[in-house]
Short mmCIF file of C-alpha atoms and ligand atoms in Angstrom, two decimals:
data_model
loop_
_atom_site.label_atom_id
_atom_site.label_comp_id
_atom_site.label_asym_id
_atom_site.label_seq_id
_atom_site.Cartn_x
_atom_site.Cartn_y
_atom_site.Cartn_z
CA MET A 25 -0.02 0.00 0.02
CA ALA A 26 2.79 2.44 1.03
CA GLN A 27 4.53 1.48 -2.20
CA GLN A 28 1.40 2.29 -4.24
CA GLU A 29 1.11 5.66 -2.44
CA ASP A 30 4.75 6.29 -3.40
CA VAL A 31 3.93 5.50 -7.08
CA PHE A 32 1.07 7.92 -6.95
CA LYS A 33 3.28 10.73 -5.53
CA LYS A 34 5.75 10.11 -8.26
CA LEU A 35 2.98 10.22 -10.90
CA VAL A 36 1.80 13.52 -9.65
CA SER A 37 5.24 15.10 -9.74
CA HIS A 38 5.99 13.53 -13.08
CA SER A 39 2.78 15.02 -14.47
CA LYS A 40 4.00 18.43 -13.44
CA GLU A 41 7.57 18.09 -14.39
CA TYR A 42 6.74 16.97 -17.94
CA GLY A 43 3.96 19.40 -18.76
CA PHE A 44 0.92 17.20 -18.33
CA VAL A 45 -0.93 18.71 -15.31
CA PHE A 46 -0.35 21.88 -13.31
CA GLN A 47 -2.12 23.10 -10.13
CA SER A 48 -4.48 25.98 -11.19
CA SER A 49 -3.37 29.48 -10.16
CA GLU A 50 -0.15 28.02 -8.81
CA ILE A 51 1.62 31.38 -8.36
CA TYR A 52 -1.20 32.41 -6.07
CA ASP A 53 -0.77 29.24 -4.06
CA GLY A 54 -3.29 27.26 -6.06
CA LEU A 55 -7.01 26.81 -6.16
CA SER A 56 -8.13 23.63 -4.45
CA ALA A 57 -9.33 20.77 -6.68
CA VAL A 58 -8.84 22.73 -9.88
CA TYR A 59 -6.12 21.92 -12.39
CA ASP A 60 -4.67 23.06 -15.64
CA TYR A 61 -3.43 20.78 -18.42
CA GLY A 62 -0.05 21.61 -19.92
CA GLN A 63 1.39 21.18 -23.39
CA ASN A 64 1.54 17.33 -23.18
CA GLY A 65 -1.50 16.95 -21.04
CA VAL A 66 -3.84 18.73 -23.44
CA GLU A 67 -2.61 16.43 -26.32
CA LEU A 68 -3.28 13.33 -24.31
CA LYS A 69 -6.64 14.69 -23.11
CA ASN A 70 -7.69 15.58 -26.67
CA ASN A 71 -6.65 12.16 -27.88
CA ILE A 72 -8.73 10.45 -25.23
CA LYS A 73 -11.69 12.62 -26.20
CA LYS A 74 -11.28 11.79 -29.93
CA TYR A 75 -11.07 8.09 -29.08
CA TRP A 76 -14.29 8.34 -27.17
CA TRP A 77 -16.07 10.55 -29.74
CA ASP A 78 -15.10 8.46 -32.72
CA SER A 79 -16.11 5.23 -30.90
CA MET A 80 -19.58 6.78 -30.42
CA VAL A 81 -20.35 8.67 -33.63
CA LEU A 82 -18.22 6.76 -36.19
CA LEU A 83 -18.91 3.23 -34.99
CA HIS A 84 -22.67 3.80 -34.41
CA GLU A 85 -24.75 5.06 -37.28
CA ASN A 86 -27.52 5.85 -34.77
CA VAL A 87 -25.41 8.00 -32.43
CA VAL A 88 -24.80 11.70 -33.23
CA GLY A 89 -23.18 14.43 -31.23
CA ILE A 90 -24.08 17.95 -29.90
CA ASP A 91 -22.40 20.67 -27.99
CA SER A 92 -24.85 22.40 -25.62
CA ALA A 93 -24.19 25.47 -23.48
CA ILE A 94 -22.91 25.27 -19.95
CA PHE A 95 -25.59 27.81 -18.73
CA MET A 96 -29.18 26.56 -18.96
CA HIS A 97 -32.50 27.70 -17.71
CA PRO A 98 -32.48 27.27 -13.89
CA THR A 99 -35.77 25.37 -13.99
CA ILE A 100 -33.88 22.54 -15.75
CA TRP A 101 -32.08 21.81 -12.55
CA LYS A 102 -35.30 21.84 -10.61
CA ALA A 103 -36.81 19.34 -13.06
CA SER A 104 -33.71 17.12 -13.05
CA GLY A 105 -33.87 16.91 -9.29
CA HIS A 106 -30.48 18.51 -8.81
CA VAL A 107 -31.79 21.46 -6.76
CA ASP A 108 -33.46 19.25 -4.23
CA ALA A 109 -31.39 16.08 -4.25
CA PHE A 110 -27.86 16.64 -5.59
CA ASN A 111 -26.41 16.61 -2.09
CA ASP A 112 -23.54 15.04 -0.22
CA PRO A 113 -23.96 14.00 3.46
CA LEU A 114 -21.27 15.95 5.42
CA ILE A 115 -19.87 15.52 8.91
CA ASP A 116 -17.26 17.65 10.67
CA ASN A 117 -14.68 16.64 13.27
CA LYS A 118 -15.00 19.12 16.10
CA ASP A 119 -11.33 18.93 17.09
CA SER A 120 -9.62 19.19 13.74
CA LYS A 121 -12.40 21.30 12.21
CA LYS A 122 -12.04 19.15 9.08
CA ARG A 123 -15.12 18.27 7.02
CA TYR A 124 -15.69 14.86 5.54
CA ARG A 125 -18.23 13.09 3.43
CA ALA A 126 -19.97 10.67 5.82
CA ASP A 127 -20.45 8.03 3.10
CA VAL A 128 -16.76 8.19 2.17
CA LEU A 129 -15.68 7.60 5.78
CA ILE A 130 -17.87 4.52 5.85
CA GLU A 131 -16.67 3.31 2.45
CA ASP A 132 -13.09 3.63 3.72
CA GLN A 133 -14.06 1.52 6.69
CA LEU A 134 -15.39 -1.17 4.35
CA ALA A 135 -12.11 -0.98 2.49
CA LYS A 136 -10.24 -1.56 5.81
CA TYR A 137 -12.13 -4.88 6.36
CA ASP A 138 -11.12 -5.91 2.73
CA ASP A 139 -7.52 -5.07 3.48
CA LYS A 140 -7.57 -7.19 6.68
CA ILE A 141 -8.98 -10.10 4.77
CA ASN A 142 -6.54 -9.79 1.89
CA LYS A 143 -3.60 -9.58 4.32
CA GLU A 144 -4.65 -12.83 6.04
CA VAL A 145 -4.89 -14.50 2.54
CA GLU A 146 -1.50 -13.15 1.52
CA LYS A 147 0.16 -14.29 4.73
CA ALA A 148 -1.27 -17.72 4.42
CA ALA A 149 -0.31 -17.92 0.69
CA LYS A 150 3.29 -17.24 1.61
CA LYS A 151 3.29 -19.80 4.46
CA PHE A 152 1.75 -22.63 2.44
CA GLY A 153 3.27 -21.97 -0.92
CA ASP A 154 2.10 -24.22 -3.77
CA ASP A 155 -0.22 -26.18 -1.49
CA PHE A 156 -2.35 -23.13 -0.78
CA ASN A 157 -6.03 -23.43 -1.52
CA GLU A 158 -7.38 -19.94 -1.41
CA ASP A 159 -11.02 -20.79 -1.69
CA GLU A 160 -10.79 -23.23 1.10
CA PHE A 161 -8.86 -20.83 3.29
CA ARG A 162 -11.36 -17.97 2.72
CA SER A 163 -14.31 -20.26 3.59
CA THR A 164 -12.68 -21.73 6.82
CA ASN A 165 -10.25 -19.32 8.43
CA LYS A 166 -11.80 -17.81 11.53
CA ARG A 167 -10.21 -14.33 11.24
CA VAL A 168 -11.27 -14.09 7.55
CA LEU A 169 -14.80 -15.27 8.37
CA ASP A 170 -15.08 -12.75 11.29
CA ASN A 171 -14.02 -9.84 9.21
CA GLN A 172 -16.13 -10.93 6.29
CA ALA A 173 -19.21 -11.12 8.55
CA LYS A 174 -18.44 -7.65 9.98
CA ARG A 175 -18.03 -6.26 6.47
CA VAL A 176 -21.30 -7.73 5.19
CA ALA A 177 -23.21 -6.43 8.20
CA LEU A 178 -21.72 -2.89 7.81
CA HIS A 179 -22.39 -2.92 4.10
CA GLU A 180 -26.09 -3.87 4.57
CA ARG A 181 -26.54 -1.23 7.30
CA PHE A 182 -24.83 1.42 5.10
CA ALA A 183 -26.89 0.59 2.01
CA GLN A 184 -30.11 0.81 3.98
CA ALA A 185 -29.09 4.17 5.55
CA LEU A 186 -28.28 5.55 2.06
CA ASN A 187 -31.54 4.28 0.53
CA ASP A 188 -33.53 5.76 3.35
CA SER A 189 -31.44 9.05 3.20
CA ASN A 190 -31.18 8.44 7.02
CA LEU A 191 -28.54 10.92 8.16
CA ASP A 192 -28.79 10.02 11.88
CA GLU A 193 -28.11 6.42 11.00
CA LEU A 194 -25.08 7.39 8.94
CA ARG A 195 -23.67 9.25 11.97
CA GLN A 196 -24.50 6.23 14.22
CA ILE A 197 -22.58 3.95 11.92
CA ILE A 198 -19.55 6.18 12.15
CA VAL A 199 -19.82 6.23 15.95
CA ASP A 200 -20.47 2.38 16.22
CA GLU A 201 -17.57 1.62 13.86
CA GLU A 202 -15.31 3.85 15.99
CA ILE A 203 -14.19 5.72 12.94
CA VAL A 204 -11.63 8.43 13.96
CA CYS A 205 -10.72 11.66 12.16
CA PRO A 206 -7.40 11.00 10.29
CA ILE A 207 -6.10 14.48 11.37
CA SER A 208 -7.10 14.74 15.04
CA GLY A 209 -7.41 11.07 15.73
CA THR A 210 -10.65 11.66 17.73
CA LYS A 211 -14.24 10.54 17.45
CA ASN A 212 -15.72 13.94 18.29
CA TRP A 213 -18.22 14.20 15.37
CA THR A 214 -20.94 16.72 14.56
CA GLU A 215 -24.40 15.73 13.13
CA VAL A 216 -24.50 14.75 9.51
CA ARG A 217 -25.99 17.44 7.18
CA GLN A 218 -26.86 17.59 3.48
CA PHE A 219 -24.87 20.03 1.25
CA ASN A 220 -25.82 20.89 -2.29
CA LEU A 221 -22.97 20.55 -4.80
CA MET A 222 -24.09 22.92 -7.49
CA PHE A 223 -22.19 26.21 -8.11
CA SER A 224 -24.44 29.22 -8.91
CA THR A 225 -23.92 32.63 -10.36
CA ASP A 226 -25.95 35.61 -11.41
CA MET A 227 -26.91 36.24 -14.99
CA GLY A 228 -28.03 39.70 -16.03
CA SER A 229 -26.68 43.24 -15.67
CA THR A 230 -28.75 44.68 -12.91
CA ALA A 231 -29.15 43.33 -9.40
CA GLU A 232 -33.01 43.38 -9.72
CA GLY A 233 -33.00 41.79 -13.12
CA ALA A 234 -30.37 39.17 -12.37
CA MET A 235 -31.32 35.55 -12.51
CA LYS A 236 -29.60 32.85 -10.44
CA VAL A 237 -28.17 30.28 -12.86
CA PHE A 238 -26.16 27.10 -12.12
CA LEU A 239 -22.97 25.82 -13.63
CA ARG A 240 -24.05 22.50 -14.91
CA PRO A 241 -23.08 19.54 -12.65
CA GLU A 242 -23.49 17.13 -15.55
CA THR A 243 -23.68 17.53 -19.31
CA ALA A 244 -26.58 15.13 -19.68
CA GLN A 245 -29.37 17.69 -19.20
CA GLY A 246 -28.15 19.61 -22.32
CA ILE A 247 -28.92 16.37 -24.23
CA PHE A 248 -32.33 15.76 -22.67
CA VAL A 249 -33.65 19.22 -23.45
CA ASN A 250 -32.39 19.00 -27.04
CA TYR A 251 -33.46 15.47 -27.79
CA LEU A 252 -36.54 16.30 -29.89
CA ASN A 253 -34.51 19.00 -31.82
CA VAL A 254 -31.98 16.36 -32.76
CA GLN A 255 -34.56 13.64 -33.36
CA LYS A 256 -36.59 15.81 -35.70
CA THR A 257 -33.79 17.59 -37.58
CA GLY A 258 -31.77 14.44 -37.87
CA ARG A 259 -34.79 12.17 -38.65
CA MET A 260 -33.55 9.80 -35.93
CA LYS A 261 -35.52 6.62 -35.19
CA ILE A 262 -35.57 4.95 -31.85
CA PRO A 263 -33.21 3.50 -30.69
CA PHE A 264 -30.72 6.35 -31.11
CA GLY A 265 -28.09 8.15 -29.06
CA ILE A 266 -26.75 11.67 -28.53
CA ALA A 267 -23.21 12.12 -27.43
CA GLN A 268 -21.56 15.12 -25.85
CA ILE A 269 -18.21 16.19 -24.33
CA GLY A 270 -18.04 19.23 -22.04
CA LYS A 271 -17.23 20.77 -18.73
CA ALA A 272 -19.17 20.05 -15.58
CA PHE A 273 -18.80 21.70 -12.12
CA ARG A 274 -19.37 20.39 -8.63
CA ASN A 275 -18.52 21.96 -5.34
CA GLU A 276 -16.90 18.79 -4.02
CA ILE A 277 -16.22 18.83 -0.36
CA VAL A 278 -13.71 16.07 -0.13
CA ALA A 279 -11.53 17.07 -3.02
CA ARG A 280 -8.49 14.86 -3.00
CA GLN A 281 -6.45 12.43 -5.08
CA PHE A 282 -5.20 14.92 -7.67
CA ILE A 283 -7.44 15.01 -10.76
CA PHE A 284 -9.63 12.17 -9.49
CA ARG A 285 -12.11 14.51 -7.76
CA MET A 286 -12.17 18.02 -9.09
CA ARG A 287 -14.41 21.04 -8.77
CA GLU A 288 -14.22 21.77 -12.56
CA PHE A 289 -13.92 18.67 -14.72
CA GLU A 290 -14.95 17.31 -18.04
CA GLN A 291 -17.45 14.64 -18.95
CA MET A 292 -18.09 12.46 -22.04
CA GLU A 293 -21.70 11.44 -21.91
CA MET A 294 -24.05 9.62 -24.24
CA GLN A 295 -27.80 9.19 -23.73
CA PHE A 296 -29.35 6.37 -25.67
CA PHE A 297 -33.06 6.71 -26.21
CA VAL A 298 -35.02 3.38 -26.30
CA ARG A 299 -38.55 1.96 -26.19
CA PRO A 300 -39.93 1.65 -22.60
CA GLY A 301 -39.54 -1.92 -21.45
CA GLU A 302 -36.41 -2.47 -23.60
CA GLU A 303 -34.10 -0.50 -21.40
CA LEU A 304 -32.42 -3.32 -19.43
CA LYS A 305 -31.45 -5.12 -22.69
CA TRP A 306 -29.74 -1.93 -23.90
CA PHE A 307 -28.24 -1.37 -20.45
CA ASP A 308 -26.46 -4.72 -20.73
CA LEU A 309 -25.32 -4.11 -24.15
CA TRP A 310 -23.83 -0.72 -23.39
CA LYS A 311 -22.14 -2.11 -20.32
CA GLN A 312 -20.26 -4.68 -22.58
CA THR A 313 -19.58 -2.05 -25.29
CA ARG A 314 -18.05 0.39 -22.86
CA LEU A 315 -15.96 -2.27 -21.18
CA LYS A 316 -14.53 -3.21 -24.56
CA TRP A 317 -13.65 0.46 -25.23
CA HIS A 318 -11.57 0.49 -22.06
CA LYS A 319 -9.97 -2.88 -22.63
CA ALA A 320 -8.99 -2.06 -26.22
CA LEU A 321 -6.40 0.34 -24.74
CA GLY A 322 -4.39 -2.66 -23.55
CA LEU A 323 -3.75 -1.26 -20.05
CA GLY A 324 -4.44 -4.75 -18.53
CA ASP A 325 -7.93 -6.48 -18.54
CA GLN A 326 -7.56 -7.35 -14.82
CA LYS A 327 -7.53 -3.64 -13.91
CA TYR A 328 -11.24 -3.26 -14.63
CA ARG A 329 -14.35 -4.41 -12.75
CA PHE A 330 -18.03 -3.55 -12.67
CA HIS A 331 -19.45 -2.26 -9.40
CA ASP A 332 -23.22 -2.33 -9.19
CA HIS A 333 -24.80 0.50 -7.12
CA ASP A 334 -26.14 -0.05 -3.62
CA LYS A 335 -28.14 3.14 -3.78
CA LEU A 336 -29.71 4.01 -7.11
CA ALA A 337 -29.76 7.65 -7.98
CA HIS A 338 -33.16 9.30 -7.97
CA TYR A 339 -33.49 8.82 -11.76
CA ALA A 340 -32.22 5.22 -12.21
CA ASN A 341 -33.63 1.65 -12.35
CA ALA A 342 -30.24 0.08 -12.82
CA ALA A 343 -26.72 1.42 -12.50
CA THR A 344 -23.16 0.18 -12.55
CA ASP A 345 -19.65 1.73 -12.41
CA ILE A 346 -16.68 0.66 -14.44
CA GLU A 347 -13.94 0.83 -11.86
CA PHE A 348 -10.19 0.98 -12.74
CA GLN A 349 -7.36 -0.07 -10.48
CA MET A 350 -5.80 3.21 -9.53
CA PRO A 351 -2.70 3.46 -7.32
CA PHE A 352 -5.15 4.11 -4.46
CA GLY A 353 -7.46 1.12 -5.16
CA PHE A 354 -10.34 0.29 -7.54
CA LYS A 355 -12.15 3.53 -8.30
CA GLU A 356 -15.03 4.62 -10.48
CA VAL A 357 -14.06 5.94 -13.87
CA GLU A 358 -17.38 5.58 -15.67
CA GLY A 359 -21.06 5.28 -14.69
CA ILE A 360 -23.65 3.43 -16.75
CA HIS A 361 -27.25 4.16 -15.81
CA SER A 362 -30.69 3.11 -16.84
CA ARG A 363 -32.35 6.50 -16.26
CA THR A 364 -35.89 5.41 -17.16
CA ASP A 365 -38.11 8.22 -18.52
CA PHE A 366 -37.40 10.24 -15.37
CA ASP A 367 -35.72 13.24 -16.95
CA LEU A 368 -37.77 13.63 -20.09
CA SER A 369 -41.06 13.19 -18.12
CA SER A 370 -39.95 15.70 -15.58
CA HIS A 371 -38.96 18.24 -18.28
CA GLU A 372 -42.37 17.70 -19.90
CA GLU A 373 -44.01 18.52 -16.57
CA TYR A 374 -41.87 21.61 -15.77
CA SER A 375 -41.73 23.04 -19.26
CA GLY A 376 -45.31 22.26 -20.28
CA LYS A 377 -44.00 21.04 -23.68
CA LYS A 378 -44.59 17.55 -25.10
CA LEU A 379 -41.48 15.55 -25.29
CA GLN A 380 -42.96 12.41 -26.80
CA TYR A 381 -41.71 10.38 -29.77
CA PHE A 382 -44.00 8.92 -32.34
CA ASP A 383 -42.89 5.37 -33.05
CA PRO A 384 -43.96 4.50 -36.61
CA GLU A 385 -43.46 0.80 -36.10
CA LEU A 386 -45.73 0.71 -33.01
CA ASN A 387 -48.01 3.47 -34.33
CA LYS A 388 -47.98 5.20 -30.93
CA SER A 389 -46.28 8.01 -29.01
CA TYR A 390 -44.36 7.61 -25.80
CA VAL A 391 -41.66 9.23 -23.66
CA PRO A 392 -38.49 7.19 -24.44
CA TYR A 393 -36.42 5.48 -21.74
CA VAL A 394 -32.76 6.37 -21.54
CA ILE A 395 -29.48 4.51 -21.04
CA GLU A 396 -26.65 6.86 -20.19
CA THR A 397 -22.91 6.16 -20.36
CA SER A 398 -20.95 8.83 -18.43
CA ILE A 399 -17.23 8.96 -18.19
CA GLY A 400 -14.94 11.59 -16.73
CA VAL A 401 -12.19 12.71 -19.09
CA ASP A 402 -9.92 13.63 -16.21
CA ARG A 403 -10.37 10.29 -14.44
CA MET A 404 -9.73 8.52 -17.65
CA PHE A 405 -6.63 10.60 -18.09
CA LEU A 406 -5.46 9.61 -14.60
CA SER A 407 -6.12 5.97 -15.18
CA VAL A 408 -4.14 5.97 -18.48
CA MET A 409 -1.17 7.79 -16.88
CA ALA A 410 -1.27 5.46 -13.79
CA ALA A 411 -1.16 2.36 -16.05
CA ALA A 412 1.43 3.84 -18.31
CA TYR A 413 3.97 5.12 -15.68
CA THR A 414 6.80 2.60 -15.56
CA GLU A 415 10.18 2.56 -13.89
CA GLU A 416 12.53 0.15 -15.58
CA LYS A 417 15.88 -1.14 -14.41
CA LEU A 418 18.33 -1.13 -17.41
CA GLU A 419 21.23 -3.54 -17.88
CA ASN A 420 23.68 -0.74 -17.12
CA GLY A 421 22.05 -0.24 -13.69
CA GLU A 422 20.28 2.99 -14.63
CA THR A 423 16.57 3.49 -14.13
CA ARG A 424 14.47 4.69 -17.05
CA VAL A 425 11.06 6.25 -16.51
CA VAL A 426 8.87 5.52 -19.44
CA LEU A 427 5.24 6.31 -20.00
CA LYS A 428 3.96 3.20 -21.95
CA LEU A 429 0.87 5.12 -23.28
CA PRO A 430 -1.19 3.39 -25.92
CA ALA A 431 0.45 4.89 -29.05
CA PRO A 432 -2.73 6.56 -30.42
CA LEU A 433 -3.12 8.51 -27.22
CA ALA A 434 0.55 9.67 -26.93
CA PRO A 435 0.95 13.47 -26.99
CA VAL A 436 3.96 13.38 -29.37
CA LYS A 437 4.07 10.56 -31.85
CA VAL A 438 7.56 11.00 -33.17
CA ALA A 439 10.63 12.99 -32.13
CA VAL A 440 13.15 13.68 -34.90
CA MET A 441 16.76 14.20 -33.87
CA PRO A 442 19.90 15.08 -35.73
CA LEU A 443 22.81 13.20 -34.27
CA THR A 444 24.86 16.46 -34.28
CA LYS A 445 24.01 20.01 -35.05
CA LYS A 446 26.24 20.14 -38.16
CA ASP A 447 26.85 18.63 -41.59
CA GLY A 448 23.27 19.33 -42.68
CA MET A 449 21.63 16.91 -40.22
CA PRO A 450 19.36 19.46 -38.62
CA GLU A 451 18.16 20.50 -42.09
CA LYS A 452 17.40 16.87 -42.94
CA ALA A 453 15.62 16.37 -39.70
CA ARG A 454 13.44 19.43 -40.39
CA GLU A 455 12.71 18.05 -43.86
CA ILE A 456 11.37 14.84 -42.31
CA ILE A 457 9.18 16.75 -39.89
CA ASP A 458 7.92 18.99 -42.64
CA ASP A 459 6.55 15.83 -44.29
CA LEU A 460 5.23 14.12 -41.15
CA LYS A 461 3.65 17.09 -39.46
CA PHE A 462 0.54 16.94 -41.60
CA ASP A 463 -0.33 13.58 -40.13
CA VAL A 464 1.11 13.39 -36.60
CA LYS A 465 2.41 15.56 -33.83
CA CYS A 466 6.18 15.70 -34.17
CA GLN A 467 8.94 17.17 -31.97
CA TYR A 468 12.41 18.41 -33.07
CA ASP A 469 15.17 17.91 -30.51
CA GLU A 470 18.88 18.62 -30.95
CA LYS A 471 19.96 19.44 -27.46
CA ASP A 472 22.10 17.15 -25.24
CA SER A 473 23.37 13.60 -25.85
CA ILE A 474 21.20 11.27 -27.93
CA GLY A 475 20.69 9.10 -24.76
CA LYS A 476 19.34 12.04 -22.83
CA ARG A 477 16.99 12.96 -25.68
CA TYR A 478 15.61 9.38 -25.80
CA ARG A 479 14.94 9.58 -21.99
CA ARG A 480 13.07 12.81 -22.41
CA GLN A 481 10.88 11.26 -25.06
CA ASP A 482 10.35 8.07 -22.98
CA ALA A 483 9.16 10.31 -20.04
CA ILE A 484 6.35 11.76 -22.20
CA GLY A 485 5.48 8.49 -23.85
CA THR A 486 6.64 9.17 -27.50
CA PRO A 487 6.31 5.89 -29.37
CA PHE A 488 9.06 6.63 -31.92
CA CYS A 489 12.36 8.52 -32.06
CA VAL A 490 14.00 9.03 -35.45
CA THR A 491 17.65 9.82 -35.69
CA VAL A 492 19.36 11.51 -38.61
CA ASP A 493 23.05 10.48 -38.75
CA HIS A 494 25.95 10.51 -41.18
CA GLN A 495 24.66 7.54 -43.06
CA THR A 496 21.33 9.36 -43.66
CA LEU A 497 23.18 12.03 -45.73
CA GLN A 498 24.49 9.31 -48.03
CA ASP A 499 21.57 6.87 -48.44
CA ASN A 500 18.44 8.64 -47.14
CA THR A 501 17.98 6.10 -44.33
CA VAL A 502 17.38 6.85 -40.59
CA THR A 503 17.27 4.82 -37.40
CA ILE A 504 13.86 4.49 -35.82
CA ARG A 505 13.77 3.58 -32.09
CA HIS A 506 10.73 1.95 -30.45
CA ARG A 507 9.89 3.26 -27.05
CA ASP A 508 8.91 0.10 -25.21
CA THR A 509 11.59 -2.26 -26.53
CA MET A 510 14.24 0.41 -27.17
CA GLN A 511 15.06 -1.59 -30.30
CA GLN A 512 16.31 0.41 -33.24
CA GLU A 513 16.09 -0.36 -36.93
CA ARG A 514 17.29 1.28 -40.11
CA VAL A 515 14.63 2.28 -42.52
CA ALA A 516 14.35 4.46 -45.66
CA ILE A 517 12.99 7.98 -45.00
CA ASP A 518 10.22 7.41 -47.43
CA GLN A 519 8.96 4.53 -45.38
CA LEU A 520 8.63 6.49 -42.20
CA ARG A 521 5.22 7.88 -42.85
CA SER A 522 3.52 4.62 -43.34
CA ILE A 523 5.28 2.91 -40.42
CA ILE A 524 4.44 5.74 -37.96
CA VAL A 525 0.96 6.71 -39.22
CA ASP A 526 -0.28 3.09 -39.34
CA TYR A 527 1.04 2.38 -35.81
CA VAL A 528 -0.36 5.42 -34.05
CA SER A 529 -3.77 5.47 -35.82
CA LEU A 530 -6.80 5.53 -33.60
CA ARG A 531 -8.21 3.09 -36.16
CA ASN A 532 -6.26 0.31 -34.33
CA LEU A 533 -8.11 0.98 -31.11
CA LEU A 534 -11.51 1.39 -32.78
CA LYS A 535 -11.13 -1.90 -34.66
CA LYS A 536 -10.32 -3.75 -31.39
CA ILE A 537 -13.65 -2.59 -29.95
CA LYS A 538 -15.48 -4.28 -32.79
CA GLU A 539 -13.54 -7.55 -32.47
CA ASP A 540 -15.26 -10.27 -30.55
N1 LIG B 19 -24.81 12.17 -15.85
C1 LIG B 19 -24.47 11.16 -14.85
C2 LIG B 19 -23.35 11.61 -14.00
O1 LIG B 19 -22.93 12.74 -14.02
P1 LIG B 19 -21.76 10.70 -12.16
O2 LIG B 19 -21.42 9.26 -11.80
O3 LIG B 19 -21.98 11.70 -11.13
O4 LIG B 19 -22.91 10.62 -13.26
C3 LIG B 19 -20.10 10.50 -14.15
O5 LIG B 19 -20.47 11.21 -13.00
C4 LIG B 19 -18.58 10.48 -14.24
O6 LIG B 19 -18.05 11.82 -14.19
C5 LIG B 19 -17.83 9.75 -13.13
O7 LIG B 19 -17.79 8.37 -13.37
C6 LIG B 19 -16.49 10.36 -13.11
O8 LIG B 19 -15.62 9.76 -14.05
C7 LIG B 19 -16.79 11.82 -13.52
N2 LIG B 19 -16.82 12.70 -12.35
C8 LIG B 19 -17.90 12.87 -11.49
N3 LIG B 19 -17.55 13.76 -10.61
C9 LIG B 19 -16.23 14.10 -10.79
C10 LIG B 19 -15.26 14.95 -10.16
N4 LIG B 19 -15.65 15.74 -9.13
N5 LIG B 19 -14.02 15.10 -10.63
C11 LIG B 19 -13.70 14.37 -11.72
N6 LIG B 19 -14.52 13.55 -12.39
C12 LIG B 19 -15.73 13.43 -11.88
#
């Protein structure tokens, strides 16, 4: 665990050192839970967004995109339930004056039981070696069974309290489990209170005429209120989907773990409109499609798992998360929800406008049901960086830090380097870039030894380094070095484009999603 925390710290400082992520407003000591993306971060982020966007609108004839405004009529948030129900249960420790989410404290406690169980299993596995039967051990060992029973009981009690929105019971669980404040170490807790997560501001030039508007906490509502515009102008037939990428804002109380929980973040959401009664079939289908999208990146199939929700949001009749194994444990990266007709029916009611679809095959009108896939760009970014960050011991005893990013996502696809700054090598390197730059992001580098230049490119995940040397000037060949294997080969300059462009194309990832 300590080792994993160490990896996470290194990842955070690597992200800063190599121009991926900066703390927002850093020269003013920063703004909590708000981050800026640097020159490499923005490229990686854009590539993630393109991968998602293309997987939606290119691979599905019946999915189209929109880009709706961040500001929307305030009644939308009343209709969606966010004004009344988009709350977190908060609790303060009276000694440290620190504020926590009550549900997160209890989730951490559940994770502690898991840790205890896993430690017992690990200890026994070491002791018994090849003869170890894990299933048998888990079902017979007293300490494992005791902790398992405590975990199950806590989990049931917690789920019930959440479902009943019972704040007193949440507090009582914290007291009964003897959960202490990590800062003060005491159990001196306040009551649990609800806190709305939406930011608001005033729209309009005069105080009297100003209207309180919200910064959207999800992009989804922009899709719901435009669904008939898109359906009619695009002559869409159910089932069909609308995709959108955009900023969302939440006044998160427990903002921690770098870009995992931010106050300003970006979502990639798709609402899929279906016939009532068919939603669970589509829910299962989108679950599988989205998992394939993640796995196609090759970050490791074992790093993903589904987590079905204990407490369904006010709009859902089924919900699951795709969790990814971050350095701080399995965490939600994407939510897939069967949102029923809650949002559209509610917008009908609040706006007084009909939002029904006429189904020509059934010859009747209805409010469609909706399956939603919702993934945070920033969390996806963090999961890709976490999986890619590698420290390798080399034969000469040195350590190389390499970001093994999926090539189509890498910020820079190729670095072109003259071996020396003379004899026409820089000019030749520039010529190569002038040809490749129409297809891929290139970087020119002539400073320092070639070894140092390779390391710099490894650290930002560049899949290829091309070196122009003396032989190049004679026969128009260069060396091309592969990031992961560090192998070099000599190729003709006129082959470079097809080698590089084919390898880094998003097409490779998109095709994998379609493979069975
Ligand atoms: N429209 C449904 C919705 O917004 P959600 O589970 O609250 O559902 C969806 O959010 C995704 O948005 C999450 O899985 C996560 O990746 C991302 N997300 C939510 N809150 C976030 C935050 N504070 N910082 C970064 N990403 C966040």
